[in-house]
Structures are given as C-alpha cells and as structure tokens.
Coordinates of C-alpha atoms in Angstrom, one line a residue:
X18 CA -30.5 97.0 13.0
X19 CA -32.2 99.5 15.4
X20 CA -35.7 98.4 14.3
X21 CA -34.7 94.7 15.1
X22 CA -33.5 95.7 18.5
X23 CA -36.5 97.7 19.3
X24 CA -38.8 94.8 18.1
X25 CA -36.8 92.1 20.0
X26 CA -36.9 94.4 23.2
X27 CA -40.6 94.5 22.7
X28 CA -41.0 90.9 22.4
X29 CA -39.0 90.5 25.6
X30 CA -41.1 92.9 27.5
X31 CA -44.4 91.1 26.2
X32 CA -43.2 87.8 27.4
X33 CA -42.0 89.2 30.8
X34 CA -45.3 90.9 31.3
X35 CA -47.5 88.1 30.0
X36 CA -45.6 85.1 30.9
X37 CA -48.5 82.9 31.7
X38 CA -50.9 83.8 29.0
X39 CA -47.9 83.3 26.4
X40 CA -47.2 79.8 28.0
X41 CA -50.7 78.8 27.7
X42 CA -50.9 79.9 24.1
X43 CA -47.7 78.6 23.3
X44 CA -48.6 75.1 24.6
X45 CA -51.8 74.9 22.9
X46 CA -50.6 76.1 19.5
X47 CA -47.6 73.6 19.7
X48 CA -49.5 70.8 20.5
X49 CA -52.3 71.3 17.9
X50 CA -49.4 71.7 15.2
X51 CA -48.2 68.3 16.0
X52 CA -52.0 67.1 16.2
X53 CA -53.0 68.5 12.8
X54 CA -49.6 67.7 10.9
X55 CA -49.3 64.0 10.3
X56 CA -45.5 64.2 9.3
X57 CA -44.9 65.1 13.0
X58 CA -46.3 61.9 14.5
X59 CA -43.1 60.2 14.9
X60 CA -41.5 63.2 16.6
X61 CA -44.5 63.6 18.8
X62 CA -44.4 60.0 19.9
X63 CA -40.6 60.4 20.8
X64 CA -40.9 63.5 22.8
X65 CA -43.9 62.4 24.8
X66 CA -41.9 60.2 27.4
X67 CA -38.9 62.9 27.3
X68 CA -41.7 65.5 28.6
X69 CA -43.3 63.0 31.0
X70 CA -39.7 62.6 32.6
X71 CA -38.7 66.2 32.5
X72 CA -41.8 67.8 33.9
X73 CA -41.6 66.6 37.5
X74 CA -37.8 67.2 37.5
X75 CA -38.4 70.7 36.1
X76 CA -41.1 71.3 38.8
X77 CA -38.7 70.2 41.4
X78 CA -36.1 72.6 40.2
X79 CA -38.7 75.5 40.3
X80 CA -39.7 74.6 43.8
X81 CA -35.9 74.5 44.7
X82 CA -35.5 78.0 43.4
X83 CA -38.5 79.4 45.2
X84 CA -37.7 77.5 48.4
X85 CA -34.2 79.2 48.3
X86 CA -36.0 82.5 49.2
X87 CA -37.9 80.9 52.0
X88 CA -36.8 81.7 55.8
X89 CA -37.4 78.3 57.1
X90 CA -37.4 79.8 60.6
X91 CA -40.8 81.4 59.6
X92 CA -42.6 78.4 58.6
X93 CA -45.5 77.6 60.9
X94 CA -49.3 77.0 60.8
X95 CA -51.4 80.0 60.9
X96 CA -55.0 80.3 61.5
X97 CA -56.1 81.0 57.9
X98 CA -54.4 77.6 57.0
X99 CA -57.3 75.9 59.3
X100 CA -60.2 77.9 57.8
X101 CA -59.2 77.2 54.1
X102 CA -59.0 73.4 55.1
X103 CA -62.3 73.6 56.7
X104 CA -63.8 75.0 53.6
X105 CA -62.1 72.6 51.6
X106 CA -63.4 69.7 53.6
X107 CA -67.1 71.1 53.7
X108 CA -67.0 71.4 49.9
X109 CA -66.0 67.9 49.3
X110 CA -68.4 66.5 51.8
X111 CA -71.0 68.6 49.8
X112 CA -70.2 67.3 46.7
X113 CA -69.9 63.7 47.9
X114 CA -73.5 64.2 49.6
X115 CA -74.8 65.2 46.3
X116 CA -73.4 62.4 44.3
X117 CA -74.7 59.8 46.8
X118 CA -78.0 61.4 47.4
X119 CA -78.8 61.6 43.8
X120 CA -77.4 58.3 43.2
X121 CA -75.5 59.6 40.2
X122 CA -74.3 57.3 37.3
X123 CA -72.8 57.8 33.9
X124 CA -72.0 61.1 32.6
X125 CA -73.4 63.0 35.5
X126 CA -71.1 60.9 37.9
X127 CA -68.2 61.6 35.7
X128 CA -68.8 65.3 35.7
X129 CA -69.0 65.6 39.3
X130 CA -66.0 63.3 39.8
X131 CA -64.2 66.0 37.7
X132 CA -65.5 68.7 39.9
X133 CA -64.5 66.8 42.9
X134 CA -60.9 66.2 41.7
X135 CA -60.5 70.0 41.5
X136 CA -61.7 70.5 45.1
X137 CA -60.0 67.6 46.8
X138 CA -56.6 68.0 45.3
X139 CA -54.1 70.1 47.3
X140 CA -52.8 73.5 46.8
X141 CA -50.5 73.8 43.9
X142 CA -46.7 73.6 44.7
X143 CA -46.2 76.4 42.3
X144 CA -48.8 78.7 44.3
X145 CA -45.9 80.0 46.2
X146 CA -44.4 81.3 42.9
X147 CA -47.4 83.3 41.9
X148 CA -47.7 84.3 45.8
X149 CA -44.1 85.7 45.7
X150 CA -44.8 87.6 42.3
X151 CA -47.9 89.1 44.0
X152 CA -46.1 90.3 47.1
X153 CA -47.3 87.7 49.5
X154 CA -45.9 85.8 52.2
X155 CA -43.7 82.7 50.9
X156 CA -43.3 81.0 54.3
X157 CA -46.9 80.8 55.2
X158 CA -47.9 79.8 51.6
X159 CA -45.3 77.0 51.5
X160 CA -46.4 75.8 54.9
X161 CA -49.8 75.5 53.7
X162 CA -48.8 73.6 50.5
X163 CA -47.3 70.9 52.9
X164 CA -50.3 70.8 55.1
X165 CA -52.9 70.5 52.0
X166 CA -51.1 67.6 50.7
X167 CA -51.4 65.7 54.0
X168 CA -55.2 66.4 53.9
X169 CA -55.6 65.4 50.4
X170 CA -53.6 62.1 51.3
X171 CA -56.3 61.4 54.1
X172 CA -59.4 62.6 52.0
X173 CA -58.7 60.6 48.6
X174 CA -58.7 57.1 50.1
X175 CA -61.9 57.6 52.3
X176 CA -64.0 59.7 49.5
X177 CA -63.5 57.8 46.4
X178 CA -64.7 54.4 47.2
X179 CA -68.0 56.2 48.4
X180 CA -68.9 57.8 45.3
X181 CA -67.8 55.2 42.8
X182 CA -68.2 51.4 43.6
X183 CA -65.8 50.5 40.9
X184 CA -62.9 52.1 43.0
X185 CA -61.3 49.9 45.5
X186 CA -58.2 51.1 47.4
X187 CA -56.6 50.2 50.5
X188 CA -56.6 53.3 52.7
X189 CA -53.1 53.0 53.9
X190 CA -51.4 51.8 50.6
X191 CA -53.1 54.9 48.9
X192 CA -52.2 57.4 51.8
X193 CA -48.4 56.2 51.6
X194 CA -48.4 56.3 47.9
X195 CA -49.7 60.0 47.8
X196 CA -47.1 61.0 50.7
X197 CA -44.5 59.4 48.6
X198 CA -45.2 61.5 45.7
X199 CA -45.5 64.6 47.9
X200 CA -41.9 63.7 49.1
X201 CA -40.5 63.5 45.8
X202 CA -42.2 67.0 44.5
X203 CA -42.0 69.2 47.7
X204 CA -39.6 67.6 50.4
X205 CA -36.8 66.7 48.2
X206 CA -36.4 70.3 46.7
X207 CA -37.0 72.0 50.0
X208 CA -34.0 69.8 51.5
X209 CA -31.8 70.7 48.7
X210 CA -32.7 74.4 49.1
X211 CA -31.9 74.4 52.9
X212 CA -28.5 72.7 52.4
X213 CA -27.7 75.3 49.4
X214 CA -28.7 78.2 51.7
X215 CA -26.9 77.2 54.6
X216 CA -23.8 75.3 53.4
X217 CA -23.3 76.8 49.8
X218 CA -23.7 80.6 50.3
X219 CA -22.1 81.4 46.9
X220 CA -24.4 79.4 44.7
X221 CA -27.3 80.8 46.7
X222 CA -26.5 84.1 46.1
X223 CA -26.0 83.8 42.6
X224 CA -29.4 82.1 42.3
X225 CA -30.9 84.8 44.3
X226 CA -29.3 87.4 42.2
X227 CA -31.4 86.2 39.1
X228 CA -34.8 88.1 39.5
X229 CA -37.8 86.0 39.1
X230 CA -36.0 82.9 38.1
X231 CA -38.6 80.4 39.3
X232 CA -41.5 82.4 37.8
X233 CA -40.0 82.3 34.3
X234 CA -39.2 78.7 34.8
X235 CA -42.7 77.9 35.8
X236 CA -43.7 79.6 32.5
X237 CA -41.8 77.1 30.6
X238 CA -43.2 74.3 32.7
X239 CA -46.8 75.7 32.0
X240 CA -46.1 75.6 28.3
X241 CA -45.5 71.9 28.8
X242 CA -48.3 71.2 31.1
X243 CA -50.9 73.2 28.9
X244 CA -49.8 71.1 25.9
X245 CA -50.4 68.0 27.9
X246 CA -53.6 69.3 29.0
X247 CA -55.0 70.1 25.6
X248 CA -53.9 66.5 24.6
X249 CA -55.8 65.1 27.3
X250 CA -59.0 67.2 26.4
X251 CA -58.8 66.3 22.7
X252 CA -58.1 62.7 23.1
X253 CA -60.8 62.3 25.7
X254 CA -63.5 62.2 22.8
X255 CA -65.8 63.6 25.0
X256 CA -69.0 64.9 23.3
X257 CA -68.8 68.9 22.7
X258 CA -71.9 69.5 24.9
X259 CA -70.2 67.7 27.8
X260 CA -66.9 69.7 27.3
X261 CA -68.6 72.9 27.4
X262 CA -70.5 72.1 30.3
X263 CA -67.6 70.9 32.4
X264 CA -65.6 73.8 31.3
X265 CA -68.2 76.3 32.2
X266 CA -68.6 74.5 35.8
X267 CA -64.6 74.4 36.2
X268 CA -64.6 78.2 35.5
X269 CA -67.3 78.7 38.1
X270 CA -65.7 76.5 40.5
X271 CA -62.3 78.2 40.1
X272 CA -63.8 81.9 40.5
X273 CA -65.6 80.6 43.7
X274 CA -62.6 79.0 45.2
X275 CA -60.2 81.9 44.6
X276 CA -63.2 84.5 45.9
X277 CA -64.0 82.2 48.9
X278 CA -60.1 82.0 49.7
X279 CA -59.6 85.8 49.5
X280 CA -62.7 86.4 51.5
X281 CA -61.3 84.0 54.5
X282 CA -58.0 85.7 53.9
X283 CA -59.3 89.4 54.5
X284 CA -60.2 88.5 58.1
X285 CA -56.4 87.6 58.8
X286 CA -54.7 90.2 56.3
X287 CA -53.8 87.4 53.9
X288 CA -56.0 87.8 50.9
X289 CA -53.4 86.9 48.4
X290 CA -52.0 83.9 50.2
X291 CA -55.7 82.6 50.9
X292 CA -56.8 83.0 47.5
X293 CA -53.8 81.3 45.9
X294 CA -54.2 78.6 48.5
X295 CA -57.6 77.7 47.7
X296 CA -58.1 78.7 44.3
X297 CA -54.6 77.4 42.6
X298 CA -54.8 73.7 42.6
X299 CA -52.3 71.1 42.0
X300 CA -54.2 69.9 39.0
X301 CA -51.4 67.5 37.6
X302 CA -52.1 65.6 40.9
X303 CA -56.0 65.9 40.0
X304 CA -55.2 64.5 36.5
X305 CA -53.1 61.7 38.2
X306 CA -56.0 60.7 40.6
X307 CA -58.7 60.9 37.9
X308 CA -56.7 58.7 35.8
X309 CA -55.7 56.2 38.6
X310 CA -59.1 55.9 40.4
X311 CA -62.0 57.5 38.3
X312 CA -63.4 57.7 34.9
X313 CA -60.7 58.6 32.3
X314 CA -63.4 61.2 31.3
X315 CA -63.3 63.0 34.5
X316 CA -59.8 64.3 33.7
X317 CA -61.6 67.0 31.7
X318 CA -62.5 68.8 34.8
X319 CA -58.9 69.4 36.0
X320 CA -57.9 69.8 32.3
X321 CA -60.2 72.9 32.0
X322 CA -59.5 74.0 35.6
X323 CA -55.7 74.6 34.9
X324 CA -56.4 77.0 31.9
X325 CA -58.8 79.0 34.0
X326 CA -56.6 79.2 37.2
X327 CA -53.7 80.3 35.2
X328 CA -55.9 82.9 33.4
X329 CA -56.9 84.3 36.8
X330 CA -53.3 84.2 37.9
X331 CA -52.4 86.3 34.8
X332 CA -54.9 89.0 35.6
X333 CA -53.9 88.9 39.2
X334 CA -50.2 89.7 38.2
X335 CA -51.3 92.1 35.6
X336 CA -53.3 94.2 38.2
X337 CA -50.5 93.9 40.8
X338 CA -48.1 95.2 38.1
X339 CA -50.5 98.0 37.3
X340 CA -50.7 99.1 41.0
X341 CA -46.9 99.1 41.3
X342 CA -46.6 101.1 38.3
X343 CA -49.0 103.6 39.5
X344 CA -47.4 103.9 43.0
X345 CA -44.0 104.5 41.3
X346 CA -45.5 107.2 39.1
X347 CA -47.0 108.7 42.2
X348 CA -43.7 108.7 44.0
X349 CA -41.8 110.4 41.2

C-alpha cells in the first residue's frame, strides 16, 4: 500500500509540475486513439458537439477564477501596452505588404495567411493565468487583453479584404461580431468576478483558498484544445512538406514574438507581462477567423502555434519554479 501511495504522490507531483506538457500529450494521445480506432467513431461524433459547447463555457469559468484575484482599481493602460500594440500593427503591415507586393496566390498565400492570423489575433485570455503563475502583474495583463481584442477587432475587417480578393466583409458588421465574442469571453466573467468579490465575500474567499485553481482548470481546457488542434491539422489533408514548413515558421514566429515582447518589457520592468502579451496568442480566435474568412488550410498556422506557445509556457514555468526552489534553498 505504501508503494501505491508513493507512486500516486509521484504522479500527482508530475501533473502539478508539468501540467501543460501533460495536457498537450494527453489531448494528442486521446484524439489519436479516437482517430485510429474505428469502433470509437460513434462516441467521438457524439462528444464533438459537447466539447464545442463546453470549451467556451470552461474558458469563461477559468477567467472568472482568474479575475477574482484581480484588483480592479489597478486596471489601467501602461506604456508597454502601447509599444506591444505598435509592434503588432507594424508586423501585420509588414506581412500584408509582402503578400500584396509579391502578388501571392495558392499555397504561398495560404501559408502567409496562417502566419498573419498568429500575429493579428489578440493576446490570449489565458495569458493572465500564466502571467500570474510566473509572478507577473495580473492587472496590467488583464487590461492589455481587453485592449488587444479591441485592436484586433479594428484590424481584421481592414486587413483581410486587402490580401484575399475572395474575402468580403462589412467593416462594422465584422467589428461588432468580434466585440460580441469578446464580450462573451472576457466581459461576462469579469462582471461575475466583480460581483462575487464585492457582494459574496465567503464564496470569494473559498475560491481564493484553492491554490492555482485557474491554472489547473486551464490545463484541462488545454487538453481539449490540443485534441481539437490535432484534429484540425490531421483533417486539413495538407501535404507533409507544407505542414513541416508551416510548423517551422510558426515556431520561429512564436519565438520571435516572445523575444520581442520580453525585449520591450525590459525597458519598463515588465518582461513577463510583455512577453506573454505578445507571444501568447488567442489561437482559438485565430482558428475561428481562419475558418470564417480565409482558406481552411490556413488554420494549420495557429494550430501549430498553439502547441509551440504552450511548450514555451511550460519551459518558462519550469524555469520560474527552479529559481524559486533555489531561492528557498538559499534562505534555509
């Protein structure tokens, strides 16, 4: 029995220390089992709409628990928000300029559209979760999340018709549609958190007593997201060479955005916040706009990006934990 208890404790410790890699591996393996075992097709077809419904609700719950820790009086724009936004707009303009200047068509255009979605999409709503885990400032990160969604809502209906003649969208209709999605994903959980924090103090205290609740909930959602991502990649039927190329470019883009974000942040003492703001993207949103407005194959870009950004998040959390362990050892 003692051996079983020790093994169980070791597994729990592994899951706590490596939540994100375990979620990525778990989501990948679970989907591939359903993909390779025909007997599970009926179950998979039945579960797909359930997960499609659960995921946004689950993400809202994660943000609710995160926002419960936010001091709303400290939410205000900061200078690093401006510079991160400027870089995003410049990078978007550069990609659009390359597409239009080279008159790209076919696979080249699809690949660049996949890259563009990873740049133009807003900072991830869950970036605040990782920022908190890394010891960053939740309030400034949360403020940036709202600002970046507004910027994306302005950019998408302006940019996409320029790069693809098949894309037709009314500016105000698209702008309001994106803001509506932002309201559901961000505003509703924030209002709920504000009400609980100020009018239901016992419930708020109970939620806050559960350490890293939002982070582990996000790990569960990442398992579902990873499964959906692998499904999108597998069912894209893209040539292997194309997938390798877009995966490599997505990795370079992910590293570049994290690096530039941290570089901007070191001028303001916000390397963690700025790095997550620019590097950790709302790839679920990117997948949606790729499917809605662009070539279905372009979804491979954000699909690969989500795996890379969470691999980087895992390394950041591991490094932060090692530093904390060394500091605790030095104090003793």
